Coordinates of C-alpha atoms (C1' of nucleotides) in Angstrom, one line a residue:
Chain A
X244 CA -11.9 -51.1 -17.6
X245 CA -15.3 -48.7 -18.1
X246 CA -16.0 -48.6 -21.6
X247 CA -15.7 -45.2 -23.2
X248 CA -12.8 -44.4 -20.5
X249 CA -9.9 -43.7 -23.1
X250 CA -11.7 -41.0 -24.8
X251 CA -12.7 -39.3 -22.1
X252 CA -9.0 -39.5 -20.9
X253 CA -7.7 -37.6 -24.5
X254 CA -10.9 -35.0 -23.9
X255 CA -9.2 -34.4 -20.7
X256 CA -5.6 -34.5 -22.0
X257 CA -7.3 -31.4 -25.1
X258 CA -8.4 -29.5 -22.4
X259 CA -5.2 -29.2 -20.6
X260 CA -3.3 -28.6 -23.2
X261 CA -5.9 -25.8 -24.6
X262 CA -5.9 -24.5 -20.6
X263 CA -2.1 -24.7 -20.4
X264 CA -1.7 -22.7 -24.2
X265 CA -4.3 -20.5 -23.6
X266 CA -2.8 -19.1 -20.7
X267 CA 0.8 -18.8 -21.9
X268 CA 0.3 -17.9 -25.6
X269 CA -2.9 -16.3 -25.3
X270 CA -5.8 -17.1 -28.1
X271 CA -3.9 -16.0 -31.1
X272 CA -1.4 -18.8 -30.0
X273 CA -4.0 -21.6 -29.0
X274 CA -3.7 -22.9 -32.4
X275 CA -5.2 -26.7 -33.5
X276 CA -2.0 -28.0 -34.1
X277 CA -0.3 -26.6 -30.9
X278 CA -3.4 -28.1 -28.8
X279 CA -2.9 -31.1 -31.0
X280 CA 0.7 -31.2 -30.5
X281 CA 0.8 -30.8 -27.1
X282 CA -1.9 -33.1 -25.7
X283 CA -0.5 -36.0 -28.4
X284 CA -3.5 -36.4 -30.2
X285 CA -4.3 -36.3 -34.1
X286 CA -7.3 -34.2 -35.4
X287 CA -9.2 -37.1 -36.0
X288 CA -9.5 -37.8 -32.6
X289 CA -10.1 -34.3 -31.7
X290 CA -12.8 -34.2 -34.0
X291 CA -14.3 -37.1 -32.3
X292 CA -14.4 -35.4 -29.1
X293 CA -14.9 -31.7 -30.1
X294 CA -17.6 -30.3 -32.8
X295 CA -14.9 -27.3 -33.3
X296 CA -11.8 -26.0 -31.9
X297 CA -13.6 -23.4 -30.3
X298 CA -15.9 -25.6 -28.3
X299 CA -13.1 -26.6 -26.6
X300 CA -11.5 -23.2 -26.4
X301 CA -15.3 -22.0 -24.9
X302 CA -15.1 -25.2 -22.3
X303 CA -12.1 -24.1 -21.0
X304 CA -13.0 -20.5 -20.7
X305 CA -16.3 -21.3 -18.8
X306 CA -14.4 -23.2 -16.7
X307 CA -12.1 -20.2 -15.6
X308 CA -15.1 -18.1 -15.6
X309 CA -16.7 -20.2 -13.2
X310 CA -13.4 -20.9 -10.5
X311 CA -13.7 -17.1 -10.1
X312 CA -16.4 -18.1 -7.7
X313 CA -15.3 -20.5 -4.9
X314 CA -16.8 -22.0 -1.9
X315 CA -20.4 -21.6 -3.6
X316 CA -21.3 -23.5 -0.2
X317 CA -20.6 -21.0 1.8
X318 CA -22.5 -18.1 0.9
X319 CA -24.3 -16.2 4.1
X320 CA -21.4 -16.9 6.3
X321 CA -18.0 -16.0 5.2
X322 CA -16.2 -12.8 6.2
X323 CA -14.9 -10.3 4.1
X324 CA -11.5 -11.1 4.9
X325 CA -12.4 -14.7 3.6
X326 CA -13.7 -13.3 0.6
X327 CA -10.5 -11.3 -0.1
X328 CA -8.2 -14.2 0.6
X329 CA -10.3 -16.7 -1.7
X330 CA -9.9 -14.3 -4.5
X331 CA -6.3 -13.5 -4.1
X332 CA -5.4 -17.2 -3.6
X333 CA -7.2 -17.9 -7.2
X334 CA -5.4 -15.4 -9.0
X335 CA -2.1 -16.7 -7.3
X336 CA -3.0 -20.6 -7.1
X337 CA -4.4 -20.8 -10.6
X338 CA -2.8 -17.7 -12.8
X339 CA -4.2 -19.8 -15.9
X340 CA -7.3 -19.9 -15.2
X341 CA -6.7 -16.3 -13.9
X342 CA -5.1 -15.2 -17.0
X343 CA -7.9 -16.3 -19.0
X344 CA -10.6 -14.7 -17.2
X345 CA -9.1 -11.1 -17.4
X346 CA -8.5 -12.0 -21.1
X347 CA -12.1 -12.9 -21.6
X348 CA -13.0 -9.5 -19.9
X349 CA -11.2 -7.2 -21.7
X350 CA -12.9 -9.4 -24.5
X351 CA -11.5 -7.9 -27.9
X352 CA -10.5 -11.2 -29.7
X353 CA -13.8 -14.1 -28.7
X354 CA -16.4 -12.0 -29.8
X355 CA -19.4 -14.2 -28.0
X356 CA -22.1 -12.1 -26.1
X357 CA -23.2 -14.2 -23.9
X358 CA -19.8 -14.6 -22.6
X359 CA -19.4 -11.4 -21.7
X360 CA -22.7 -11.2 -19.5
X361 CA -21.4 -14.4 -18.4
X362 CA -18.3 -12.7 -16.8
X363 CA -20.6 -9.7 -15.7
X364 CA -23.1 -11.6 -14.1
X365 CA -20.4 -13.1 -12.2
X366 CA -19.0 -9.9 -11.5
X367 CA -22.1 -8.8 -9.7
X368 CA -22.6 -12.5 -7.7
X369 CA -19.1 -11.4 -6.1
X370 CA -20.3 -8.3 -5.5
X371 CA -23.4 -8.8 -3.6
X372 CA -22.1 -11.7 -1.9
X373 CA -18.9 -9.4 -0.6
X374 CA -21.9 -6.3 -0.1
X375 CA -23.2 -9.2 2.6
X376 CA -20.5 -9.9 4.3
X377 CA -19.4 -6.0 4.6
X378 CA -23.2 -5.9 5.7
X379 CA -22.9 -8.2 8.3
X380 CA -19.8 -7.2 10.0
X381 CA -20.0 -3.6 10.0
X382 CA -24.1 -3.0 9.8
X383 CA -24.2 -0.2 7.2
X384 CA -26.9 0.4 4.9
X385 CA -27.5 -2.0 2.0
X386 CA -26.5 0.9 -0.6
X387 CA -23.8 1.5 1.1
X388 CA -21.8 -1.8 1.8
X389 CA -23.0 -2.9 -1.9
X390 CA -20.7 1.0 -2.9
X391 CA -18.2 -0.6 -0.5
X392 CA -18.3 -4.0 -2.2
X393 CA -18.0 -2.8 -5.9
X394 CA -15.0 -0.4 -5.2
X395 CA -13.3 -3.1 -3.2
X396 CA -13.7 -5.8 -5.8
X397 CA -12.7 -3.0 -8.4
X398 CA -9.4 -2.9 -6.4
X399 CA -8.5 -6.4 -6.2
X400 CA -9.1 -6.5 -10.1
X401 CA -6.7 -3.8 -10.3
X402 CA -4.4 -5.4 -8.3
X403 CA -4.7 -9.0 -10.0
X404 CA -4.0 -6.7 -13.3
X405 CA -1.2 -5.4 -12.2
X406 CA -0.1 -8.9 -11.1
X407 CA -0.3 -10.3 -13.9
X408 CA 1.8 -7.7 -15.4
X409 CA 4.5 -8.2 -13.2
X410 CA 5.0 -11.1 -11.3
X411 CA 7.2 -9.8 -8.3
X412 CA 3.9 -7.7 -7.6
X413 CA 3.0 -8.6 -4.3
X414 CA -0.7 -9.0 -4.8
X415 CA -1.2 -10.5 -0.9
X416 CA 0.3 -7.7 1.0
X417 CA -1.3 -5.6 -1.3
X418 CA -4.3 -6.7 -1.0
X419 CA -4.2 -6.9 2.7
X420 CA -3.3 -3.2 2.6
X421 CA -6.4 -2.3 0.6
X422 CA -8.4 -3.9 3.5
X423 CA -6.8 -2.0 5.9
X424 CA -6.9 1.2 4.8
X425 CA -11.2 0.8 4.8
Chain K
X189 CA 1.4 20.4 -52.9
X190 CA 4.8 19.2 -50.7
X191 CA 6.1 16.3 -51.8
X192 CA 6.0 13.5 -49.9
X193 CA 2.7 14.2 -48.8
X194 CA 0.3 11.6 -50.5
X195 CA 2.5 8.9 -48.7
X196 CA 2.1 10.3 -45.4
X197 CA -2.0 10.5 -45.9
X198 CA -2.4 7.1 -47.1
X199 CA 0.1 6.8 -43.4
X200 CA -2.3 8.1 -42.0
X201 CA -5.3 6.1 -43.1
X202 CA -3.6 3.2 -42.3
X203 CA -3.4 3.8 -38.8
X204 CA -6.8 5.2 -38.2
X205 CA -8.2 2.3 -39.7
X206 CA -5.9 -0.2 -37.7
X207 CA -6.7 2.0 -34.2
X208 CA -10.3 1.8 -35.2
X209 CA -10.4 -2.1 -36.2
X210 CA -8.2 -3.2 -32.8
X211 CA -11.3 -1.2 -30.3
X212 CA -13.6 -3.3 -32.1
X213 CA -12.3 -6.4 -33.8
X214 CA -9.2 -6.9 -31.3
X215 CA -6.1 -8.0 -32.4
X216 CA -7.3 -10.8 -33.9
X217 CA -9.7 -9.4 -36.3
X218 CA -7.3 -7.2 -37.3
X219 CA -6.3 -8.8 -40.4
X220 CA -4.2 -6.8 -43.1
X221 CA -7.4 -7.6 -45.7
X222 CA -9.4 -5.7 -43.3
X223 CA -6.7 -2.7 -42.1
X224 CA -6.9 -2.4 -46.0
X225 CA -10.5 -2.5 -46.8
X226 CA -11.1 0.3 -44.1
X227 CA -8.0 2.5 -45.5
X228 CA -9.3 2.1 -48.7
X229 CA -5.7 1.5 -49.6
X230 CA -3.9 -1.4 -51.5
X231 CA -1.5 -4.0 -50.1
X232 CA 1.8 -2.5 -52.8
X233 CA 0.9 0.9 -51.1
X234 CA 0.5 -1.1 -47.5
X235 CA 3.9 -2.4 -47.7
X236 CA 6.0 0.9 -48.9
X237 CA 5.1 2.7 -45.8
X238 CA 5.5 -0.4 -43.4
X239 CA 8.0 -3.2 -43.4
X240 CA 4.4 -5.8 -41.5
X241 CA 1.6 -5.4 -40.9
X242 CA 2.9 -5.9 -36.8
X243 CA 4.8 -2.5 -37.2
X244 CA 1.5 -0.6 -37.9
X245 CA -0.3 -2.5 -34.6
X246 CA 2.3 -1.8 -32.9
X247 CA 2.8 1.4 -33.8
X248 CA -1.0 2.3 -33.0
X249 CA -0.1 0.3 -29.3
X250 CA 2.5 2.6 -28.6
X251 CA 0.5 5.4 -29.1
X252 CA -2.2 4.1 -27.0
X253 CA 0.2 3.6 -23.7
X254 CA 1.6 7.0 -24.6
X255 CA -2.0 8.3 -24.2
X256 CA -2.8 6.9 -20.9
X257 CA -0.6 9.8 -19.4
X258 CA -2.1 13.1 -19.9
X259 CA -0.5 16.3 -19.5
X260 CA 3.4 15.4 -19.0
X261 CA 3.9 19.4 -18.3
X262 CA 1.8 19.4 -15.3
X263 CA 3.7 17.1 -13.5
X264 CA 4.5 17.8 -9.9
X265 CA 1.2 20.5 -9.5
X266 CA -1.5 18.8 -10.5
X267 CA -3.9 17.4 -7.5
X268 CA -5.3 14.0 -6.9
X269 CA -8.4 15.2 -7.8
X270 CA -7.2 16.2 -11.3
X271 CA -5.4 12.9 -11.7
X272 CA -7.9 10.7 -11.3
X273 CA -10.6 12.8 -13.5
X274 CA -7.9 12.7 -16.3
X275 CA -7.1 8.7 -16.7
X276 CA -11.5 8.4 -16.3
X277 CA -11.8 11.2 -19.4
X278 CA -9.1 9.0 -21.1
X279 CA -10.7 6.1 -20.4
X280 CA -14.8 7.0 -21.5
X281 CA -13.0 9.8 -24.1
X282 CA -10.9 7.2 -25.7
X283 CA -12.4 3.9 -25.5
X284 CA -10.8 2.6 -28.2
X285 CA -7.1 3.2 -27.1
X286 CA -8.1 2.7 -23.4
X287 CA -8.9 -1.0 -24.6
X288 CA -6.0 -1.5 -26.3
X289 CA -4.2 -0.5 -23.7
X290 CA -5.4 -3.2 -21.5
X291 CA -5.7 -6.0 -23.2
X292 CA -2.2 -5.3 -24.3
X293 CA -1.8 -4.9 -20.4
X294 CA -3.5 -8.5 -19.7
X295 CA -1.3 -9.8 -22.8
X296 CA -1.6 -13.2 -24.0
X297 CA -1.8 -12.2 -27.3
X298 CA 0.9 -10.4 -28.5
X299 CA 3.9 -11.3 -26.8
X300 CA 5.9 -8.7 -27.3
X301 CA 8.5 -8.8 -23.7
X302 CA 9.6 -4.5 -24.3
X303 CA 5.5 -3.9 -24.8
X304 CA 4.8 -5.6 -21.2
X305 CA 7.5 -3.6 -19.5
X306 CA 6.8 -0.2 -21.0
X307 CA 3.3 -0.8 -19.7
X308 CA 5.0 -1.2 -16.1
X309 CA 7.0 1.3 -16.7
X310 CA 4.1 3.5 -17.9
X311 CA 2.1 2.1 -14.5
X312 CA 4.9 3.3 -12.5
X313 CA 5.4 6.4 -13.4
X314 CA 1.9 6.8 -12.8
X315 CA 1.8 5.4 -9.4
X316 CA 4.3 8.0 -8.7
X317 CA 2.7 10.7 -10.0
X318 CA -0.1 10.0 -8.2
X319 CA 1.6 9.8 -4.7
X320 CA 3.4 12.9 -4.9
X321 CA -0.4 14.5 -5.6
X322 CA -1.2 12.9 -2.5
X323 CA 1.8 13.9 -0.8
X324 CA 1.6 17.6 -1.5
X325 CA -2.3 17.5 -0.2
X326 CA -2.1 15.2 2.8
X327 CA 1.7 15.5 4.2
X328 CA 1.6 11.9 4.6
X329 CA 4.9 9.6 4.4
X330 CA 6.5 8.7 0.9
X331 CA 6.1 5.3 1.7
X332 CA 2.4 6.0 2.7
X333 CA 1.8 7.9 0.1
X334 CA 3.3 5.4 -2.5
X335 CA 1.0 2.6 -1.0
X336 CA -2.1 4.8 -1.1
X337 CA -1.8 5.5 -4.7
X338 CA -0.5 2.1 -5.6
X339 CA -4.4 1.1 -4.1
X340 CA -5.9 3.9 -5.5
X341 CA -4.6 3.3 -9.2
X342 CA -5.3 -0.5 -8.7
X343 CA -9.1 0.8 -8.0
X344 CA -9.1 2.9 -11.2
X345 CA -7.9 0.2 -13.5
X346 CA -10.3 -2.2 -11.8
X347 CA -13.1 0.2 -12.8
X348 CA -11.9 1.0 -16.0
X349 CA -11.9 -3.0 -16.4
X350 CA -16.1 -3.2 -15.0
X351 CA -16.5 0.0 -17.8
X352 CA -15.1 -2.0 -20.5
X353 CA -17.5 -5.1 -19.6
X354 CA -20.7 -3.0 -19.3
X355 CA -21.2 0.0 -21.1
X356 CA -23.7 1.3 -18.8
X357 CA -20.9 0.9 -15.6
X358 CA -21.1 4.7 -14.5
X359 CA -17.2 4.6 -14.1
X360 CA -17.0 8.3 -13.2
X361 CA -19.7 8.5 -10.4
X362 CA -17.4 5.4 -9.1
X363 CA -14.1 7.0 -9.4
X364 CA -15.5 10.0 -7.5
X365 CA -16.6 7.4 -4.8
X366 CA -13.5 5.8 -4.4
X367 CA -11.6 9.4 -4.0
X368 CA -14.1 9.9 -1.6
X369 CA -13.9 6.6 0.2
X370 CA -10.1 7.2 1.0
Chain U
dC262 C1' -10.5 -66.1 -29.4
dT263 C1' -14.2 -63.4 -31.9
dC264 C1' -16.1 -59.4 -33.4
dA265 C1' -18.5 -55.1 -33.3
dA266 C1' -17.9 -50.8 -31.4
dA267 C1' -14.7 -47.2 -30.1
dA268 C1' -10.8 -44.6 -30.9
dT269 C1' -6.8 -43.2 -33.6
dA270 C1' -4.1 -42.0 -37.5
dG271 C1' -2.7 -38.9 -41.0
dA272 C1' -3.0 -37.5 -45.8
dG273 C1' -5.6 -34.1 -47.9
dC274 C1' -9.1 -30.1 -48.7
dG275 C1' -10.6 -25.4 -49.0
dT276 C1' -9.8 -21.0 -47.3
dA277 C1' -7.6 -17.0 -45.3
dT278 C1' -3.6 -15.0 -44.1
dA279 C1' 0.7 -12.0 -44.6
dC280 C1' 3.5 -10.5 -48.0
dT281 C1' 6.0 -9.7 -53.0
dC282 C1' 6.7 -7.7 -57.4
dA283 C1' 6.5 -6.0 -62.0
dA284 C1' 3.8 -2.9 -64.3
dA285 C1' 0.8 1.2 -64.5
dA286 C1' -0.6 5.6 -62.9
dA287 C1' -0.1 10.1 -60.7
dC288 C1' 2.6 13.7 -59.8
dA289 C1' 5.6 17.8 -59.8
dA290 C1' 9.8 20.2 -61.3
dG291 C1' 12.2 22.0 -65.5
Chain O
dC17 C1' 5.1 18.6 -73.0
dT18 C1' 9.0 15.8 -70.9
dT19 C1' 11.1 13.3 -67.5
dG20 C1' 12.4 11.2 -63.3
dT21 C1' 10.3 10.1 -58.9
dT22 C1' 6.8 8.8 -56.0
dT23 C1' 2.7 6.2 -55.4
dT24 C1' -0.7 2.8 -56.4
dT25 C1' -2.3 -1.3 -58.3
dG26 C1' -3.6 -6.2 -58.1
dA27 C1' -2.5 -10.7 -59.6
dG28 C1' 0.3 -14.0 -57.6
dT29 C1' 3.1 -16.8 -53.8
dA30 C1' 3.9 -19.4 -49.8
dT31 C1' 2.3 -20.7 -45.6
dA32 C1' -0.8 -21.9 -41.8
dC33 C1' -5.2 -22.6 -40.4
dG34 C1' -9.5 -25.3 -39.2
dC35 C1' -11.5 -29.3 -40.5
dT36 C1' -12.9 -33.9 -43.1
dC37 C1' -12.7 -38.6 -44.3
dT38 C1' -11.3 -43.2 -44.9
dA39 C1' -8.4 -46.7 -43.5
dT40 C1' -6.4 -48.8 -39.5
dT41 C1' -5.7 -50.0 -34.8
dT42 C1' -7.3 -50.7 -30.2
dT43 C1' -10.6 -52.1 -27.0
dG44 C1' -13.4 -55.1 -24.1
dA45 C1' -17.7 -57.8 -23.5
dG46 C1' -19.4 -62.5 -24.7

DNA sequence: CTCAAAATAGAGCGTATACTCAAAAACAAG
DNA sequence: CTTGTTTTTGAGTATACGCTCTATTTTGAG
């Protein structure tokens, strides 16, 4: 057996169990003892592993922050359509992670800075890389299919919003809609 | 002076300094301590004018879904146009309630079930709204018309969400875009 | 098996929170 | 002024939080 194997095994077990809270009870709920709880660990051992309870909060976030942003391969090639579907199957394959991004965003509680230019710059890598692909299949001006981009993405946020909201929303369809009716 | 008065100002305090702390602290730096500091108000005095301190957040939540539809006398003549210009004054004109009206929206925090389906509810009767002022200027299908504003309202929030991130988002030069991208 | 390093356990600390309550103060009608 | 009511005060309580620290157990290479 690799030597330092069975801490990294509890890291990983905290950081589901922050993931999994995080996304069902929200922040507030993310408490120590819940992550300590869940993931069967005592604070001792989490302190071994984790400087503070927010570092392990902020790991998780970052994470979510960066699944936002899949196939990083494949940028230059991928359609629009492509695009769409990789967003909507995020929000639908991981609604954690999901959850937690939109939380971040609308920030209020997790005050850090440089995590909301985090989400932003994000925000505008989407864009531009959906203003390309728009670009590339429909050869309009640059100003233009970047406009295009940012009101499409604005809609699929609304959409993910609204799914969140309700989960009978039928964020797909929808979202196929919203490329039609370009 | 009537009697019951100085209650009802300290009331008042109360909640302007609650609506002001959960725009900029969110809900989570909304402590009572603080709700009290601000109101310049005692916690004896807090607690004979509320039963928690959840019933003033609350209260001050209520309010802020309330204000996210304007005008409830103008329904079934106002156009699209006007629509749309009135949830983007709400939204830049009041910040503060806009954002708790969103994160209360993207939850996590606060789990209260009735606050997440008066926010649908609320959504709805927007949605609707909204298609029957696309109805009356295009003389398109219900069911059209329904899906059209569903997108369009998915587009606003979207926005509203990019305005919240950056400050400097011109969220009403977009809005105008996206009417005029239909 | 030995032993040093790694990992865990869990009682305990300081602090902040939401909330209570008895007493004092402010107030307005008679 | 007197009196009953409303309002405010602020010390005090119980609880939950994040975190520390020492003792104990587990681990795996030699």
């Amino acid at each position: 057996m690799a030597r330092y194997l069975p801490g990294l095994q509890t890291r990983d077990r905290i950081l589901d169990s922050t993931r999994w809270l995080l996304a069902r009870v929200g922040l507030d709920g993310t408490t120590l003892s819940a992550i300590l709880e869940r993931a069967k660990v005592r604070s001792g051992s989490f302190y071994n592993l984790f400087d503070s309870k927010d570092e392990a909060i902020l790991t998780v976030i970052r994470e979510a922050i960066n699944a936002v942003d899949p196939h990083p391969d494949g940028v230059g090639k991928d359609t629009v359509e492509e695009l769409v579907d990789a967003y909507v199957e995020f929000i639908t394959g991981q609604p954690t992670l999901a959850k937690i991004y939109l939380q971040t965003a609308v920030g209020g509680a997790m005050t850090d800075e440089t995590l909301a230019h985090r989400v932003i710059a994000h925000h505008e890598a989407r864009v531009s890389r959906l203003a390309d692909a728009i670009r590339r299949q429909t050869r309009t001006s640059k100003a233009k299919s970047q406009l295009e981009a940012e009101l499409l993405l604005a809609g699929l946020n609304g959409l993910a919003f609204h799914w969140l909201l309700d989960d009978d929303f039928d964020i797909a369809a929808r979202a196929r809609d919203l490329l039609a009716s370009r």
